[in-house]
Amino acid sequence: MANEGKKDFNAMLRDDKDMPKVQIVTDPGTIKKYGGDRMYFAPPMAYDAVMRRVPEGRVLTVGAIREHFARENGADFTDPITAGIFVSIAAWASHQRQDDPTPWWRTLKADGELNPKYPGGVEAQRALLEAEGHTIIQRGRKNIRYYVKDYEQVLFGL
């Protein structure tokens, strides 16, 4: 996200954008990729609510949140674009608040990858995760990425 200092992420978090809703997709490629035509859209506050449930020492992936929402709402899949945006909004909203934090650093990208779009980038997320006992590993030589080692062993179940 750009211009984080100028945005009111808590207002963005509270804007439900006419969600939740299910949309029927007709694109054959999308249907094939996601295994169905019923795409669920969850509002930003729903992502925040799930992220708040992850206890210290555990982690969750955006994909697991998406699967949870689809399963709970009779859809084939949850929109991946809004999921990524709304997880970041929840993180930045928490960063802007003085109290009532959301433990955003416990929500990872696919394969346990740290999210460079979170407040403070991967450096801040890494420090918070390491403070909770997680080991962070680096992968790549040119396009360096960071991951929670053995994240599958500490996944929070939804």
Coordinates of N, CA, C and O in Angstrom, one line a residue:
M1 N 0.8 -1.2 0.0 CA 0.0 0.0 0.0 C 0.9 1.2 0.0 O 2.0 1.2 0.5
A2 N 0.4 2.3 -0.6 CA 1.1 3.5 -0.6 C 0.5 4.6 0.3 O -0.7 4.6 0.5
N3 N 1.3 5.5 0.7 CA 0.9 6.7 1.6 C 0.1 6.2 2.8 O -0.9 6.8 3.2
E4 N 0.7 5.2 3.5 CA 0.0 4.7 4.7 C -0.2 5.7 5.8 O -1.2 5.7 6.5
G5 N 0.7 6.7 5.9 CA 0.6 7.7 6.9 C -0.6 8.7 6.7 O -1.1 9.3 7.6
K6 N -1.1 8.7 5.5 CA -2.2 9.6 5.1 C -3.6 8.9 5.1 O -4.6 9.6 4.9
K7 N -3.6 7.6 5.3 CA -4.9 6.9 5.2 C -5.5 6.6 6.6 O -4.7 6.3 7.6
D8 N -6.8 6.5 6.7 CA -7.4 6.1 8.0 C -7.8 4.7 7.8 O -8.9 4.4 7.3
F9 N -6.9 3.8 8.2 CA -7.2 2.3 8.0 C -8.3 1.8 8.9 O -9.0 0.9 8.5
N10 N -8.6 2.4 10.0 CA -9.7 2.0 10.8 C -11.0 2.3 10.2 O -12.0 1.5 10.3
A11 N -11.1 3.4 9.5 CA -12.3 3.7 8.7 C -12.5 2.7 7.6 O -13.6 2.2 7.3
M12 N -11.4 2.4 6.9 CA -11.4 1.4 5.8 C -11.8 0.0 6.4 O -12.6 -0.7 5.7
L13 N -11.4 -0.3 7.6 CA -11.7 -1.6 8.2 C -13.2 -1.7 8.5 O -13.8 -2.7 8.3
R14 N -13.8 -0.6 8.9 CA -15.2 -0.5 9.2 C -16.2 -0.4 8.0 O -17.4 -0.6 8.1
D15 N -15.6 -0.1 6.8 CA -16.4 0.0 5.6 C -16.7 -1.4 5.0 O -15.8 -2.0 4.5
D16 N -17.9 -1.9 5.1 CA -18.2 -3.2 4.7 C -18.3 -3.4 3.2 O -18.4 -4.5 2.7
K17 N -18.4 -2.3 2.4 CA -18.4 -2.4 1.0 C -19.5 -3.3 0.4 O -19.2 -4.0 -0.5
D18 N -20.6 -3.3 1.0 CA -21.7 -4.2 0.6 C -21.4 -5.6 0.7 O -21.9 -6.4 -0.1
M19 N -20.6 -6.0 1.6 CA -20.2 -7.4 1.8 C -20.7 -7.8 3.2 O -20.9 -6.9 4.0
P20 N -20.9 -9.0 3.5 CA -20.6 -10.2 2.7 C -21.5 -10.4 1.5 O -22.7 -10.0 1.5
K21 N -21.0 -11.1 0.5 CA -21.8 -11.5 -0.7 C -21.1 -12.6 -1.4 O -19.9 -12.9 -1.3
V22 N -22.0 -13.3 -2.2 CA -21.5 -14.4 -3.1 C -21.8 -13.9 -4.5 O -22.8 -13.4 -4.8
Q23 N -20.8 -14.1 -5.3 CA -20.9 -13.8 -6.7 C -20.7 -15.0 -7.6 O -19.8 -15.8 -7.3
I24 N -21.5 -15.2 -8.6 CA -21.3 -16.3 -9.5 C -20.3 -15.8 -10.6 O -20.6 -14.8 -11.3
V25 N -19.2 -16.6 -10.8 CA -18.3 -16.2 -11.8 C -18.5 -17.1 -13.1 O -19.0 -18.2 -12.9
T26 N -18.3 -16.6 -14.2 CA -18.5 -17.3 -15.4 C -17.3 -17.6 -16.2 O -17.3 -18.4 -17.2
D27 N -16.1 -17.0 -15.8 CA -14.9 -17.3 -16.6 C -14.4 -18.7 -16.4 O -14.2 -19.1 -15.2
P28 N -14.3 -19.5 -17.5 CA -13.9 -20.9 -17.3 C -12.6 -21.1 -16.7 O -12.4 -22.0 -15.9
G29 N -11.6 -20.2 -16.9 CA -10.3 -20.3 -16.3 C -10.4 -20.1 -14.8 O -9.7 -20.9 -14.0
T30 N -11.2 -19.2 -14.3 CA -11.3 -19.0 -12.9 C -12.0 -20.2 -12.2 O -11.6 -20.6 -11.2
I31 N -13.1 -20.6 -12.9 CA -13.8 -21.8 -12.4 C -12.9 -23.0 -12.3 O -12.9 -23.7 -11.2
K32 N -12.1 -23.2 -13.3 CA -11.1 -24.4 -13.2 C -10.1 -24.2 -12.2 O -9.8 -25.1 -11.4
K33 N -9.5 -23.0 -12.0 CA -8.5 -22.7 -11.1 C -9.0 -22.9 -9.6 O -8.2 -23.4 -8.8
Y34 N -10.2 -22.4 -9.3 CA -10.7 -22.5 -8.0 C -11.7 -23.6 -7.7 O -12.1 -23.7 -6.5
G35 N -12.0 -24.3 -8.7 CA -12.9 -25.5 -8.4 C -14.4 -25.2 -8.3 O -15.1 -26.0 -7.6
G36 N -14.8 -24.1 -8.8 CA -16.3 -23.8 -8.7 C -16.5 -22.4 -9.2 O -15.6 -21.6 -9.5
D37 N -17.8 -22.0 -9.2 CA -18.2 -20.7 -9.7 C -18.8 -19.8 -8.6 O -19.1 -18.7 -8.9
R38 N -18.8 -20.2 -7.3 CA -19.4 -19.4 -6.3 C -18.2 -18.8 -5.5 O -17.5 -19.4 -4.7
M39 N -18.0 -17.4 -5.7 CA -16.9 -16.7 -5.1 C -17.5 -15.8 -4.0 O -18.4 -15.0 -4.2
Y40 N -16.9 -16.0 -2.8 CA -17.4 -15.3 -1.6 C -16.5 -14.0 -1.4 O -15.3 -14.1 -1.6
F41 N -17.1 -13.0 -1.0 CA -16.5 -11.7 -0.6 C -16.8 -11.5 0.8 O -17.9 -11.3 1.2
A42 N -15.7 -11.5 1.7 CA -15.9 -11.2 3.1 C -15.5 -9.7 3.3 O -14.6 -9.2 2.7
P43 N -16.2 -9.0 4.2 CA -15.8 -7.6 4.6 C -14.5 -7.6 5.4 O -14.1 -8.6 6.0
P44 N -13.9 -6.4 5.3 CA -12.6 -6.3 6.1 C -12.7 -6.7 7.5 O -11.7 -7.3 8.0
M45 N -13.8 -6.3 8.2 CA -13.9 -6.7 9.7 C -13.8 -8.2 9.9 O -13.4 -8.6 11.0
A46 N -14.3 -8.9 8.9 CA -14.3 -10.4 9.1 C -12.9 -10.9 9.1 O -12.5 -11.8 9.9
Y47 N -12.0 -10.4 8.3 CA -10.6 -10.7 8.3 C -10.0 -10.4 9.7 O -9.2 -11.1 10.3
D48 N -10.2 -9.2 10.1 CA -9.7 -8.7 11.4 C -10.2 -9.6 12.5 O -9.4 -10.0 13.4
A49 N -11.4 -10.0 12.5 CA -12.0 -10.9 13.6 C -11.3 -12.2 13.6 O -10.9 -12.7 14.7
V50 N -11.0 -12.8 12.5 CA -10.3 -14.1 12.4 C -8.8 -13.9 12.9 O -8.3 -14.7 13.6
M51 N -8.2 -12.8 12.4 CA -6.8 -12.6 12.8 C -6.6 -12.4 14.3 O -5.6 -12.8 14.8
R52 N -7.6 -11.9 14.9 CA -7.6 -11.7 16.4 C -7.6 -13.0 17.2 O -7.2 -13.0 18.3
R53 N -8.1 -14.0 16.5 CA -8.3 -15.3 17.2 C -7.0 -16.1 17.4 O -6.9 -17.1 18.1
V54 N -6.0 -15.8 16.6 CA -4.7 -16.5 16.6 C -3.9 -16.2 17.8 O -3.5 -15.1 18.1
P55 N -3.7 -17.3 18.7 CA -3.0 -17.0 19.9 C -1.5 -16.9 19.7 O -0.9 -17.3 18.7
E56 N -0.8 -16.4 20.7 CA 0.6 -16.3 20.7 C 1.3 -17.7 20.5 O 0.8 -18.7 21.1
G57 N 2.3 -17.7 19.6 CA 3.0 -18.9 19.3 C 2.4 -19.7 18.2 O 2.9 -20.7 17.7
R58 N 1.2 -19.3 17.7 CA 0.6 -19.9 16.5 C 0.6 -18.9 15.3 O 0.7 -17.7 15.5
V59 N 0.3 -19.5 14.2 CA 0.3 -18.7 12.9 C -0.9 -19.1 12.1 O -1.5 -20.2 12.3
L60 N -1.2 -18.3 11.1 CA -2.3 -18.6 10.2 C -1.9 -18.1 8.8 O -1.2 -17.1 8.7
T61 N -2.5 -18.7 7.8 CA -2.2 -18.1 6.4 C -3.4 -17.5 5.9 O -4.6 -17.8 6.3
V62 N -3.2 -16.5 5.0 CA -4.3 -15.9 4.3 C -5.2 -17.0 3.6 O -6.4 -16.9 3.6
G63 N -4.5 -17.9 3.0 CA -5.2 -19.0 2.3 C -6.2 -19.8 3.2 O -7.3 -20.1 2.8
A64 N -5.7 -20.0 4.4 CA -6.6 -20.7 5.4 C -7.8 -19.9 5.8 O -8.9 -20.4 6.0
I65 N -7.6 -18.6 5.9 CA -8.7 -17.7 6.2 C -9.7 -17.8 5.0 O -10.9 -17.9 5.2
R66 N -9.2 -17.7 3.8 CA -10.1 -17.8 2.6 C -10.8 -19.1 2.6 O -12.0 -19.1 2.3
E67 N -10.2 -20.2 2.8 CA -10.8 -21.5 2.9 C -11.9 -21.5 3.9 O -13.0 -22.1 3.7
H68 N -11.6 -21.0 5.1 CA -12.6 -20.9 6.2 C -13.9 -20.1 5.8 O -15.0 -20.6 6.0
F69 N -13.7 -19.0 5.2 CA -14.8 -18.2 4.8 C -15.7 -18.9 3.7 O -16.9 -18.8 3.8
A70 N -15.0 -19.5 2.7 CA -15.7 -20.2 1.7 C -16.6 -21.3 2.3 O -17.8 -21.5 2.0
R71 N -15.9 -22.1 3.1 CA -16.6 -23.3 3.8 C -17.8 -22.8 4.6 O -18.9 -23.4 4.6
E72 N -17.6 -21.7 5.4 CA -18.6 -21.3 6.3 C -19.8 -20.6 5.6 O -20.9 -20.4 6.1
N73 N -19.6 -20.2 4.3 CA -20.6 -19.4 3.6 C -21.1 -20.1 2.3 O -21.7 -19.4 1.5
G74 N -20.9 -21.4 2.2 CA -21.4 -22.1 1.1 C -20.9 -21.7 -0.3 O -21.6 -21.8 -1.3
A75 N -19.6 -21.3 -0.3 CA -19.0 -20.8 -1.6 C -17.9 -21.8 -2.0 O -17.5 -22.6 -1.1
D76 N -17.5 -21.8 -3.2 CA -16.4 -22.6 -3.7 C -15.0 -22.0 -3.3 O -14.1 -22.8 -3.1
F77 N -14.9 -20.7 -3.2 CA -13.7 -20.0 -2.9 C -14.0 -18.6 -2.5 O -15.1 -18.1 -2.7
T78 N -13.0 -18.0 -1.8 CA -13.1 -16.6 -1.4 C -12.2 -15.8 -2.3 O -11.0 -16.2 -2.6
D79 N -12.6 -14.6 -2.7 CA -11.8 -13.8 -3.6 C -10.4 -13.5 -3.1 O -10.3 -13.0 -2.0
P80 N -9.4 -13.9 -3.8 CA -8.0 -13.7 -3.3 C -7.5 -12.3 -3.3 O -6.7 -11.9 -2.5
I81 N -8.0 -11.5 -4.2 CA -7.6 -10.1 -4.3 C -8.0 -9.3 -3.1 O -7.2 -8.7 -2.4
T82 N -9.3 -9.3 -2.8 CA -9.8 -8.6 -1.6 C -9.2 -9.2 -0.3 O -9.0 -8.4 0.6
A83 N -9.0 -10.5 -0.3 CA -8.4 -11.1 0.9 C -7.0 -10.5 1.2 O -6.8 -10.1 2.4
G84 N -6.2 -10.4 0.2 CA -4.9 -9.8 0.5 C -5.0 -8.3 0.9 O -4.3 -7.9 1.8
I85 N -5.8 -7.6 0.3 CA -6.0 -6.2 0.6 C -6.6 -6.0 2.0 O -6.1 -5.2 2.8
F86 N -7.6 -6.8 2.4 CA -8.3 -6.6 3.7 C -7.4 -7.1 4.8 O -7.5 -6.6 5.9
V87 N -6.5 -8.1 4.6 CA -5.6 -8.5 5.6 C -4.6 -7.4 5.9 O -4.3 -7.1 7.1
S88 N -4.1 -6.7 4.9 CA -3.2 -5.6 5.0 C -3.9 -4.4 5.7 O -3.3 -3.8 6.6
I89 N -5.2 -4.2 5.4 CA -5.9 -3.1 6.0 C -6.1 -3.4 7.5 O -5.9 -2.5 8.4
A90 N -6.3 -4.7 7.9 CA -6.5 -5.0 9.3 C -5.1 -4.8 10.0 O -5.1 -4.3 11.2
A91 N -4.0 -5.1 9.4 CA -2.7 -4.9 10.0 C -2.4 -3.4 10.2 O -2.0 -3.0 11.3
W92 N -2.7 -2.6 9.2 CA -2.4 -1.2 9.3 C -3.4 -0.5 10.2 O -3.0 0.4 11.0
A93 N -4.6 -0.9 10.3 CA -5.6 -0.4 11.2 C -5.1 -0.6 12.7 O -5.1 0.3 13.5
S94 N -4.6 -1.8 12.9 CA -4.1 -2.1 14.3 C -2.9 -1.3 14.6 O -2.8 -0.8 15.7
H95 N -2.1 -1.1 13.6 CA -0.8 -0.3 13.8 C -1.2 1.2 14.1 O -0.5 1.8 14.9
Q96 N -2.3 1.7 13.6 CA -2.7 3.1 13.8 C -3.4 3.2 15.2 O -3.5 4.4 15.7
R97 N -4.0 2.2 15.7 CA -4.7 2.3 17.0 C -3.7 2.3 18.2 O -2.7 1.7 18.2
Q98 N -4.2 3.0 19.2 CA -3.4 3.1 20.4 C -3.7 1.9 21.4 O -2.9 1.6 22.2
D99 N -4.8 1.3 21.2 CA -5.2 0.1 22.0 C -6.0 -0.9 21.2 O -6.1 -0.7 20.0
D100 N -6.3 -2.0 21.8 CA -7.1 -3.1 21.1 C -6.4 -3.6 19.9 O -6.9 -3.6 18.8
P101 N -5.1 -4.1 20.0 CA -4.4 -4.5 18.9 C -4.9 -5.8 18.2 O -5.5 -6.7 18.9
T102 N -4.7 -6.0 17.0 CA -4.9 -7.2 16.2 C -3.5 -7.8 16.0 O -2.6 -7.1 15.5
P103 N -3.2 -9.0 16.4 CA -1.9 -9.6 16.2 C -1.7 -10.0 14.7 O -1.5 -11.2 14.3
W104 N -1.6 -9.0 13.9 CA -1.4 -9.1 12.4 C -0.2 -9.9 12.0 O -0.2 -10.6 11.0
W105 N 0.9 -9.8 12.8 CA 2.1 -10.5 12.4 C 2.0 -12.0 12.4 O 2.8 -12.7 11.8
R106 N 0.9 -12.6 13.0 CA 0.7 -14.0 13.0 C 0.0 -14.5 11.7 O -0.1 -15.7 11.6
T107 N -0.4 -13.6 10.9 CA -1.0 -14.0 9.6 C 0.0 -13.9 8.5 O 0.5 -12.9 8.2
L108 N 0.2 -15.1 7.9 CA 1.3 -15.2 6.9 C 0.7 -15.4 5.5 O -0.5 -15.7 5.3
K109 N 1.6 -15.2 4.5 CA 1.2 -15.5 3.1 C 1.3 -17.0 2.9 O 1.6 -17.7 3.8
A110 N 1.1 -17.4 1.7 CA 1.2 -18.8 1.3 C 2.6 -19.4 1.7 O 3.6 -18.7 1.7
D111 N 2.6 -20.7 2.1 CA 3.8 -21.4 2.4 C 4.6 -20.8 3.6 O 5.8 -21.0 3.8
G112 N 3.9 -20.0 4.5 CA 4.5 -19.4 5.6 C 5.4 -18.2 5.4 O 6.2 -17.8 6.2
E113 N 5.1 -17.5 4.3 CA 6.0 -16.4 3.9 C 5.5 -15.1 4.7 O 4.3 -14.9 4.9
L114 N 6.5 -14.3 5.1 CA 6.2 -13.1 5.7 C 5.7 -12.1 4.7 O 6.0 -12.2 3.5
N115 N 4.9 -11.1 5.2 CA 4.3 -10.1 4.3 C 5.0 -8.8 4.3 O 4.9 -8.1 5.3
P116 N 5.6 -8.4 3.2 CA 6.3 -7.1 3.1 C 5.4 -5.9 3.1 O 5.8 -4.8 3.3
K117 N 4.1 -6.1 3.0 CA 3.1 -5.0 2.9 C 2.6 -4.6 4.3 O 1.8 -3.7 4.5
Y118 N 3.0 -5.4 5.3 CA 2.6 -5.1 6.7 C 3.4 -3.9 7.2 O 4.4 -3.6 6.7
P119 N 2.9 -3.3 8.3 CA 3.6 -2.1 8.9 C 5.0 -2.5 9.3 O 5.2 -3.6 10.0
G120 N 6.0 -1.8 8.9 CA 7.4 -2.1 9.2 C 8.0 -3.1 8.3 O 9.1 -3.5 8.5
G121 N 7.2 -3.6 7.3 CA 7.7 -4.6 6.4 C 8.1 -5.9 7.1 O 7.7 -6.2 8.2
V122 N 8.8 -6.8 6.4 CA 9.2 -8.1 6.9 C 10.1 -8.0 8.2 O 10.0 -8.8 9.0
E123 N 10.8 -6.9 8.3 CA 11.7 -6.7 9.5 C 10.8 -6.6 10.7 O 11.2 -7.3 11.7
A124 N 9.8 -5.9 10.7 CA 8.9 -5.8 11.9 C 8.2 -7.1 12.2 O 8.1 -7.6 13.3
Q125 N 7.7 -7.7 11.1 CA 7.0 -9.0 11.3 C 7.9 -10.0 11.8 O 7.6 -10.8 12.7
R126 N 9.1 -10.0 11.3 CA 10.1 -11.0 11.7 C 10.4 -10.8 13.2 O 10.5 -11.8 14.0
A127 N 10.6 -9.6 13.7 CA 11.0 -9.4 15.1 C 9.8 -9.8 16.0 O 10.1 -10.4 17.0
L128 N 8.6 -9.5 15.6 CA 7.5 -9.9 16.4 C 7.3 -11.5 16.5 O 7.0 -12.0 17.5
L129 N 7.5 -12.1 15.3 CA 7.4 -13.6 15.3 C 8.5 -14.2 16.1 O 8.3 -15.2 16.8
E130 N 9.7 -13.7 15.9 CA 10.9 -14.3 16.7 C 10.7 -14.1 18.2 O 11.1 -15.0 19.0
A131 N 10.1 -13.0 18.6 CA 9.8 -12.7 20.0 C 8.8 -13.8 20.6 O 8.8 -14.0 21.8
E132 N 8.0 -14.4 19.7 CA 7.1 -15.4 20.1 C 7.7 -16.8 20.0 O 7.0 -17.8 20.1
G133 N 9.0 -16.9 19.6 CA 9.6 -18.2 19.5 C 9.7 -18.8 18.2 O 10.2 -19.9 18.0
H134 N 9.3 -18.1 17.1 CA 9.4 -18.7 15.8 C 10.8 -18.5 15.2 O 11.4 -17.5 15.5
T135 N 11.2 -19.4 14.3 CA 12.4 -19.2 13.6 C 12.1 -18.8 12.2 O 11.3 -19.4 11.5
I136 N 12.8 -17.7 11.7 CA 12.6 -17.2 10.4 C 13.7 -17.6 9.5 O 14.9 -17.4 9.9
I137 N 13.4 -18.1 8.3 CA 14.5 -18.5 7.4 C 14.4 -17.6 6.1 O 13.3 -17.1 5.8
Q138 N 15.5 -17.5 5.5 CA 15.6 -16.7 4.2 C 15.7 -17.7 3.0 O 16.4 -18.6 3.1
R139 N 15.0 -17.3 2.0 CA 15.1 -18.1 0.7 C 15.4 -17.2 -0.4 O 14.8 -16.1 -0.5
G140 N 16.1 -17.6 -1.4 CA 16.4 -16.8 -2.6 C 17.8 -16.1 -2.5 O 18.3 -15.9 -1.4
R141 N 18.3 -15.8 -3.6 CA 19.6 -15.0 -3.7 C 19.3 -13.6 -4.1 O 19.9 -12.7 -3.6
K142 N 18.5 -13.5 -5.2 CA 18.3 -12.1 -5.7 C 16.9 -11.6 -5.1 O 16.8 -10.5 -4.6
N143 N 15.9 -12.4 -5.3 CA 14.6 -12.1 -4.8 C 14.4 -12.7 -3.4 O 13.8 -13.8 -3.3
I144 N 15.0 -12.1 -2.4 CA 15.0 -12.7 -1.1 C 13.6 -12.6 -0.4 O 13.0 -11.6 -0.4
R145 N 13.2 -13.7 0.1 CA 11.9 -13.8 0.9 C 12.2 -14.5 2.2 O 13.1 -15.3 2.4
Y146 N 11.3 -14.2 3.2 CA 11.4 -14.7 4.5 C 10.2 -15.6 4.9 O 9.1 -15.2 4.5
Y147 N 10.5 -16.7 5.6 CA 9.4 -17.6 5.9 C 9.5 -18.1 7.4 O 10.7 -18.1 7.9
V148 N 8.4 -18.5 8.0 CA 8.4 -19.1 9.3 C 8.8 -20.6 9.0 O 8.2 -21.3 8.3
K149 N 9.9 -21.0 9.7 CA 10.4 -22.4 9.5 C 9.3 -23.3 10.2 O 8.9 -23.1 11.3
D150 N 9.0 -24.4 9.4 CA 8.1 -25.4 9.9 C 6.8 -24.8 10.4 O 6.2 -25.2 11.4
Y151 N 6.3 -23.8 9.7 CA 5.0 -23.1 10.1 C 3.8 -24.1 10.2 O 2.9 -23.8 11.0
E152 N 3.9 -25.1 9.4 CA 2.7 -26.1 9.4 C 2.5 -26.7 10.8 O 1.4 -27.0 11.1
Q153 N 3.6 -26.8 11.6 CA 3.5 -27.4 12.9 C 2.9 -26.5 13.9 O 2.5 -26.9 15.0
V154 N 2.7 -25.2 13.6 CA 2.1 -24.2 14.6 C 0.9 -23.5 14.0 O 0.5 -22.4 14.4
L155 N 0.3 -24.1 12.9 CA -0.8 -23.5 12.3 C -2.0 -23.5 13.3 O -2.3 -24.5 14.0
F156 N -2.7 -22.4 13.3 CA -3.9 -22.3 14.1 C -5.1 -22.8 13.2 O -5.3 -22.4 12.1
G157 N -5.9 -23.7 13.8 CA -7.0 -24.3 13.0 C -8.2 -23.5 13.1 O -8.6 -23.0 14.2
L158 N -8.9 -23.3 12.0 CA -10.2 -22.6 12.0 C -11.3 -23.5 11.8 O -11.2 -24.5 11.2

